[in-house]
Amino acid sequence: MRLVTGAVLIAAAEQAFAHAHLIGFPHAAFASQVLLPTSLVLSIAGVVLLGWGLVADRKP
């Protein structure tokens, strides 16, 4: 379950990063201030959960 959650969080981080660069002129600065840190937090959480899932789901 941690692997799937990590993968979903990484995909959400990618979407937030892409949307931060796609939003047009009037709201671009505000969107970048919100979506870029969100992307960073989601990607870190996704990598941590993905790594945790890889370590925890290994069979002895």
Coordinates of C-alpha atoms in Angstrom, one line a residue:
M1 CA 0.0 0.0 0.0
R2 CA 2.9 2.4 0.7
L3 CA 4.2 1.8 -2.8
V4 CA 1.0 2.9 -4.4
T5 CA 0.6 5.9 -2.1
G6 CA 4.1 7.0 -2.9
A7 CA 3.6 6.6 -6.6
V8 CA 0.3 8.6 -6.4
L9 CA 2.0 11.4 -4.4
I10 CA 4.9 11.6 -6.9
A11 CA 2.3 11.8 -9.8
A12 CA 0.5 14.6 -7.9
A13 CA 3.8 16.5 -7.4
E14 CA 4.4 16.3 -11.1
Q15 CA 1.0 17.6 -11.9
A16 CA 1.4 20.5 -9.4
F17 CA 4.8 21.4 -10.9
A18 CA 3.3 21.3 -14.4
H19 CA 0.3 23.4 -13.5
A20 CA 2.5 26.0 -11.8
H21 CA 4.2 26.6 -15.2
L22 CA 1.0 26.5 -17.3
I23 CA -1.1 29.0 -15.5
G24 CA -1.4 32.3 -17.4
F25 CA -0.5 35.9 -16.6
P26 CA -2.9 37.3 -14.1
H27 CA -2.5 34.4 -11.6
A28 CA 1.0 33.1 -12.5
A29 CA 2.9 34.6 -9.5
F30 CA 0.3 33.4 -7.0
A31 CA 0.1 29.9 -8.5
S32 CA 3.9 29.6 -8.4
Q33 CA 4.0 30.6 -4.8
V34 CA 1.5 27.9 -3.9
L35 CA 2.1 25.1 -6.4
L36 CA 5.9 24.9 -6.4
P37 CA 6.3 24.4 -2.6
T38 CA 3.3 21.9 -2.8
S39 CA 5.1 20.0 -5.5
L40 CA 8.3 19.9 -3.4
V41 CA 6.4 18.6 -0.3
L42 CA 4.5 16.0 -2.3
S43 CA 7.6 14.7 -4.1
I44 CA 9.5 14.4 -0.8
A45 CA 6.6 12.5 0.8
G46 CA 6.2 10.3 -2.2
V47 CA 9.8 9.4 -2.3
V48 CA 9.9 8.6 1.4
L49 CA 6.8 6.4 1.2
L50 CA 8.0 4.7 -2.0
G51 CA 11.4 3.9 -0.3
W52 CA 9.7 2.8 2.9
G53 CA 7.4 0.5 0.9
L54 CA 10.4 -1.0 -1.0
V55 CA 12.2 -1.7 2.3
A56 CA 9.2 -2.9 4.2
D57 CA 7.8 -5.2 1.5
R58 CA 11.0 -7.2 0.9
K59 CA 10.6 -10.8 1.7
P60 CA 13.3 -12.3 4.0

